[in-house]
Short mmCIF file of C-alpha atoms in Angstrom, two decimals:
data_model
loop_
_atom_site.label_atom_id
_atom_site.label_comp_id
_atom_site.label_asym_id
_atom_site.label_seq_id
_atom_site.Cartn_x
_atom_site.Cartn_y
_atom_site.Cartn_z
CA UNK A 221 135.52 90.11 96.95
CA UNK A 222 136.87 93.41 97.32
CA UNK A 223 135.02 96.68 97.48
CA UNK A 224 135.44 97.67 94.00
CA UNK A 225 134.47 94.48 92.99
CA UNK A 226 131.08 94.60 95.26
CA UNK A 227 130.37 98.50 93.73
CA UNK A 228 130.56 97.35 90.01
CA UNK A 229 128.40 94.07 90.66
CA UNK A 230 125.98 96.34 92.83
CA UNK A 231 125.75 98.63 89.84
CA UNK A 232 125.20 95.92 87.36
CA UNK A 233 122.04 94.72 89.66
CA UNK A 234 120.42 97.62 89.84
CA UNK A 235 120.84 98.53 85.99
CA UNK A 236 119.79 95.06 84.83
CA UNK A 237 117.10 93.91 87.34
CA UNK A 238 114.16 95.56 86.10
CA UNK A 239 115.33 95.27 82.23
CA UNK A 240 114.14 92.05 80.15
CA UNK A 241 118.04 91.12 79.71
CA UNK A 242 118.66 88.94 83.11
CA UNK A 243 120.54 90.35 85.95
CA UNK A 244 121.80 86.91 87.27
CA UNK A 245 123.46 86.49 84.16
CA UNK A 246 125.05 89.92 84.06
CA UNK A 247 126.46 89.52 87.39
CA UNK A 248 127.56 85.95 86.05
CA UNK A 249 129.08 87.65 82.96
CA UNK A 250 130.95 90.95 84.61
CA UNK A 251 132.78 88.21 86.61
CA UNK A 252 133.90 86.17 83.98
CA UNK A 253 135.00 88.93 81.60
CA UNK A 254 136.61 91.11 84.42
CA UNK A 255 138.52 87.81 85.47
CA UNK A 256 136.87 87.84 89.07
CA UNK A 257 135.34 84.92 90.53
CA UNK A 258 131.83 83.90 90.37
CA UNK A 259 129.86 86.22 92.98
CA UNK A 260 127.66 82.90 93.14
CA UNK A 261 123.83 82.41 93.62
CA UNK A 262 123.86 83.72 97.08
CA UNK A 263 125.34 87.15 96.41
CA UNK A 264 122.98 87.11 93.63
CA UNK A 265 119.90 86.39 95.58
CA UNK A 266 120.74 88.93 98.63
CA UNK A 267 121.80 91.79 96.11
CA UNK A 268 118.26 91.51 94.94
CA UNK A 269 116.67 92.44 97.88
CA UNK A 270 118.13 95.74 97.20
CA UNK A 271 116.55 96.27 93.61
CA UNK A 272 113.30 94.60 95.31
CA UNK A 273 112.89 97.57 98.01
CA UNK A 274 113.32 100.00 95.14
CA UNK A 275 110.04 98.18 94.15
CA UNK A 276 108.12 98.39 97.40
CA UNK A 277 108.88 102.00 97.64
CA UNK A 278 107.90 102.37 93.88
CA UNK A 279 104.81 100.84 93.98
CA UNK A 280 104.30 101.60 97.74
CA UNK A 281 100.58 102.92 97.15
CA UNK A 282 99.68 99.94 95.07
CA UNK A 283 101.03 96.96 97.60
CA UNK A 284 99.16 99.27 100.31
CA UNK A 285 96.34 98.84 98.84
CA UNK A 286 96.63 95.25 97.91
CA UNK A 287 97.74 94.12 101.44
CA UNK A 288 95.16 96.20 103.43
CA UNK A 289 92.30 94.87 101.08
CA UNK A 290 93.68 91.15 101.21
CA UNK A 291 93.77 91.29 105.11
CA UNK A 292 90.23 92.61 105.07
CA UNK A 293 88.83 90.11 102.60
CA UNK A 294 90.16 87.33 105.36
CA UNK A 295 87.15 88.51 107.54
CA UNK A 296 84.74 90.47 105.21
CA UNK A 297 83.12 88.51 102.43
CA UNK A 298 81.97 91.24 100.60
CA UNK A 299 85.55 92.55 100.00
CA UNK A 300 86.74 89.32 98.34
CA UNK A 301 85.05 90.72 94.95
CA UNK A 302 87.46 93.58 95.39
CA UNK A 303 90.32 93.69 92.72
CA UNK A 304 92.80 94.58 95.24
CA UNK A 305 92.16 91.85 97.55
CA UNK A 306 91.77 89.17 94.38
CA UNK A 307 95.51 90.82 93.50
CA UNK A 308 96.73 89.80 96.74
CA UNK A 309 95.61 86.37 96.18
CA UNK A 310 96.84 86.46 92.73
CA UNK A 311 100.44 87.46 93.67
CA UNK A 312 100.47 84.35 96.12
CA UNK A 313 99.17 81.71 93.71
CA UNK A 314 101.88 83.06 91.08
CA UNK A 315 104.42 82.90 93.20
CA UNK A 316 103.81 79.00 93.91
CA UNK A 317 105.89 77.79 90.73
CA UNK A 318 108.92 79.79 91.55
CA UNK A 319 109.02 78.66 95.49
CA UNK A 320 108.17 75.07 94.75
CA UNK A 321 111.22 75.19 92.13
CA UNK A 322 113.32 77.36 93.32
CA UNK A 323 113.88 74.50 96.62
CA UNK A 324 113.70 71.55 94.06
CA UNK A 325 116.41 73.01 91.90
CA UNK A 326 118.46 74.46 94.44
CA UNK A 327 121.75 72.80 93.55
CA UNK A 328 121.48 73.22 89.57
CA UNK A 329 120.90 76.92 90.05
CA UNK A 330 123.96 77.02 92.50
CA UNK A 331 125.85 74.88 89.93
CA UNK A 332 125.45 73.57 86.16
CA UNK A 333 122.98 76.32 85.54
CA UNK A 334 125.93 78.80 85.95
CA UNK A 335 127.46 77.31 82.86
CA UNK A 336 128.30 79.94 80.05
CA UNK A 337 126.88 78.08 77.39
CA UNK A 338 123.68 77.30 78.84
CA UNK A 339 123.49 81.15 79.78
CA UNK A 340 124.37 81.97 76.29
CA UNK A 341 121.31 79.88 74.91
CA UNK A 342 118.75 81.28 77.38
CA UNK A 343 119.81 85.08 76.37
CA UNK A 344 119.00 84.19 72.76
CA UNK A 345 115.98 81.92 72.90
CA UNK A 346 114.23 83.96 75.47
CA UNK A 347 115.12 87.25 73.14
CA UNK A 348 113.31 85.71 70.44
CA UNK A 349 110.49 84.57 72.51
CA UNK A 350 110.44 88.45 73.90
CA UNK A 351 110.49 89.84 69.97
CA UNK A 352 107.82 87.73 69.10
CA UNK A 353 105.57 88.91 71.88
CA UNK A 354 106.27 91.93 71.37
CA UNK A 355 105.38 92.02 67.81
CA UNK A 356 102.18 90.46 68.43
CA UNK A 357 101.67 93.16 71.01
CA UNK A 358 102.21 96.10 68.48
CA UNK A 359 100.28 94.29 66.01
CA UNK A 360 97.00 94.58 68.40
CA UNK A 361 97.87 97.96 69.25
CA UNK A 362 98.08 99.17 65.92
CA UNK A 363 95.87 97.18 64.00
CA UNK A 364 96.37 97.60 60.30
CA UNK A 365 95.33 98.07 56.64
CA UNK A 366 92.97 94.75 57.07
CA UNK A 367 92.87 94.34 60.94
CA UNK A 368 91.17 96.35 63.52
CA UNK A 369 93.12 97.30 66.63
CA UNK A 370 92.75 94.94 69.15
CA UNK A 371 92.18 95.83 72.84
CA UNK A 372 94.43 94.06 74.82
CA UNK A 373 93.81 92.87 78.55
CA UNK A 374 94.56 94.70 81.66
CA UNK A 375 95.33 93.32 85.31
CA UNK A 376 91.40 93.55 86.22
CA UNK A 377 91.20 90.92 83.65
CA UNK A 378 93.86 88.75 85.40
CA UNK A 379 92.46 84.99 86.33
CA UNK A 380 94.21 82.49 88.41
CA UNK A 381 94.83 80.78 85.48
CA UNK A 382 96.67 83.76 84.18
CA UNK A 383 98.50 84.22 87.41
CA UNK A 384 99.63 80.44 87.56
CA UNK A 385 101.07 80.98 83.82
CA UNK A 386 102.98 84.22 84.87
CA UNK A 387 104.29 82.21 87.97
CA UNK A 388 105.45 79.63 85.48
CA UNK A 389 107.08 81.92 83.40
CA UNK A 390 108.98 83.47 86.60
CA UNK A 391 110.39 80.16 87.42
CA UNK A 392 112.06 79.92 84.34
CA UNK A 393 114.04 82.80 85.55
CA UNK A 394 115.98 80.48 88.21
CA UNK A 395 117.90 79.99 85.19
CA UNK A 396 120.74 82.76 84.67
CA UNK A 397 120.19 84.31 81.06
CA UNK A 398 115.92 83.88 81.13
CA UNK A 399 115.28 87.26 82.86
CA UNK A 400 112.31 87.19 85.65
CA UNK A 401 111.09 90.46 83.88
CA UNK A 402 111.77 89.41 80.54
CA UNK A 403 109.93 85.74 80.99
CA UNK A 404 106.85 87.27 82.49
CA UNK A 405 106.65 90.19 80.18
CA UNK A 406 106.62 87.82 77.44
CA UNK A 407 104.33 85.47 79.22
CA UNK A 408 102.17 88.18 79.83
CA UNK A 409 102.31 89.96 75.96
CA UNK A 410 101.58 86.10 74.47
CA UNK A 411 98.43 85.88 77.06
CA UNK A 412 97.07 89.26 75.27
CA UNK A 413 97.93 91.52 78.58
CA UNK A 414 98.90 95.51 77.84
CA UNK A 415 103.18 96.15 78.03
CA UNK A 416 102.16 98.18 81.27
CA UNK A 417 99.75 95.21 82.48
CA UNK A 418 102.41 92.58 82.02
CA UNK A 419 105.24 94.39 83.71
CA UNK A 420 103.54 95.71 86.71
CA UNK A 421 102.20 92.23 87.40
CA UNK A 422 105.72 91.07 86.64
CA UNK A 423 107.23 93.44 89.63
CA UNK A 424 104.79 92.75 92.00
CA UNK A 425 105.07 89.17 91.44
CA UNK A 426 108.66 89.39 92.21
CA UNK A 427 108.26 91.01 95.79
CA UNK A 428 107.69 87.49 97.86
CA UNK A 429 109.79 85.55 95.35
CA UNK A 430 112.89 87.68 95.65
CA UNK A 431 112.04 88.46 99.11
CA UNK A 432 111.87 85.19 100.09
CA UNK A 433 114.91 83.92 97.79
CA UNK A 434 117.34 86.44 99.71
CA UNK A 435 116.26 85.55 103.15
CA UNK A 436 116.71 81.87 102.28
CA UNK A 437 120.70 82.84 101.04
CA UNK A 438 121.64 84.92 103.93
CA UNK A 439 122.83 82.16 105.83
CA UNK A 440 125.07 81.60 103.25
CA UNK A 441 126.38 84.92 102.80
CA UNK A 442 129.79 85.76 104.50
CA UNK A 443 130.90 82.31 103.01
CA UNK A 444 133.71 81.63 100.45
CA UNK A 445 135.35 84.95 98.37
CA UNK A 446 132.32 86.92 99.30
CA UNK A 447 132.13 88.60 103.02
CA UNK A 448 129.06 90.45 104.52
CA UNK A 449 130.66 93.93 104.11
CA UNK A 450 130.82 93.97 100.56
CA UNK A 451 127.60 92.04 99.86
CA UNK A 452 125.64 94.90 101.74
CA UNK A 453 127.44 97.62 99.95
CA UNK A 454 126.34 95.85 96.15
CA UNK A 455 122.97 95.82 98.15
CA UNK A 456 122.93 99.36 98.62
CA UNK A 457 124.33 100.52 95.10
CA UNK A 458 121.88 98.24 93.59
CA UNK A 459 118.88 99.75 95.37
CA UNK A 460 119.80 103.22 94.53
CA UNK A 461 120.39 102.48 90.68
CA UNK A 462 117.39 99.96 90.67
CA UNK A 463 114.78 102.57 91.54
CA UNK A 464 116.10 104.94 88.67
CA UNK A 465 116.13 102.23 86.34
CA UNK A 466 112.34 101.20 87.31
CA UNK A 467 111.03 104.71 87.10
CA UNK A 468 112.79 104.76 83.95
CA UNK A 469 111.64 101.80 82.72
CA UNK A 470 107.46 102.24 83.40
CA UNK A 471 107.61 105.21 81.19
CA UNK A 472 109.73 103.12 78.53
CA UNK A 473 107.11 100.61 77.90
CA UNK A 474 104.29 102.56 77.69
CA UNK A 475 105.67 103.87 74.22
CA UNK A 476 108.59 101.98 73.14
CA UNK A 477 109.01 98.71 71.95
CA UNK A 478 111.24 95.78 73.37
CA UNK A 479 113.13 95.10 70.36
CA UNK A 480 116.59 96.93 71.65
CA UNK A 481 116.58 94.29 74.38
CA UNK A 482 115.67 91.54 72.09
CA UNK A 483 118.70 92.53 69.81
CA UNK A 484 121.02 93.22 72.70
CA UNK A 485 120.39 89.69 74.20
CA UNK A 486 120.72 87.90 71.25
CA UNK A 487 124.17 89.64 69.87
CA UNK A 488 125.14 89.30 73.54
CA UNK A 489 124.20 85.10 73.16
CA UNK A 490 126.32 85.07 70.08
CA UNK A 491 129.49 86.61 71.87
CA UNK A 492 129.30 84.30 74.22
CA UNK A 493 128.96 81.28 72.10
CA UNK A 494 131.90 82.87 69.59
CA UNK A 495 134.30 83.06 73.03
CA UNK A 496 133.27 80.01 74.46
CA UNK A 497 133.90 78.12 70.74
CA UNK A 498 137.29 79.63 70.26
CA UNK A 499 138.40 78.84 73.76
CA UNK A 500 138.71 82.59 74.19
CA UNK A 501 136.46 82.03 77.75
CA UNK A 502 136.10 79.17 79.54
CA UNK A 503 132.19 78.05 80.14
CA UNK A 504 132.99 77.64 83.62
CA UNK A 505 135.26 81.00 83.92
CA UNK A 506 135.55 82.38 87.36
CA UNK A 507 134.03 79.25 89.12
CA UNK A 508 135.91 77.50 92.09
CA UNK A 509 138.55 75.50 90.97
CA UNK A 510 138.55 76.58 87.56
#
């Protein structure tokens, strides 16, 4: 991998990680469209450490409160009813599904799941799911002629059951094209949470999963055509761009609809099917031996 490739892929990772359009799919597609080799699951997981570092900094006050309260609750029974302490446990609970499935499906994640036809399908299907969830949220918030405005749930209403459902939604993002934020936010909206609550828990929930995945894949960094230097460079670029994107996105979701992302996902998925269907692009473009 050249330094130029690593710069572009780091830029793509930073731009797409927090948007509900799937960063792993866009890294795969960028390489395929440019005629480069697929950067691979290890490169993707490690560069996500960069964007996750942006989350740690952006939500540093929330994270510090949660971690402090959680540790105190281990010895102080009175702290166990504290919302921040409970949030610590809920992040742990919600991380279980992706941890189990990530290890179980490792070979599929690095192989069959990177097929462009599967990515096109998940882009479209999850785009429709996000669209439906967004419309339901908008209807509750706006009310109507014959409907009263319905109050949506905040993170204070988060239960163990809902945390596990969020976790299962996050685990679906092991398939490129699903999108970690897209799946968890959609799940949250369908369960009746506000856009901000769903997004905030989505980002907090991603921290242990992404950091653990990146650390696990470190052993594979530097193998094949992707060396350590370009990987680290891409990770730094992803961090810088990712921080700017997350700040913008958290403001965007308080007043705007997710429909632009829904339309983009569906159009991109259709384009992929057309390109693969007309043999303009191989479903395995960029893979080793293609």
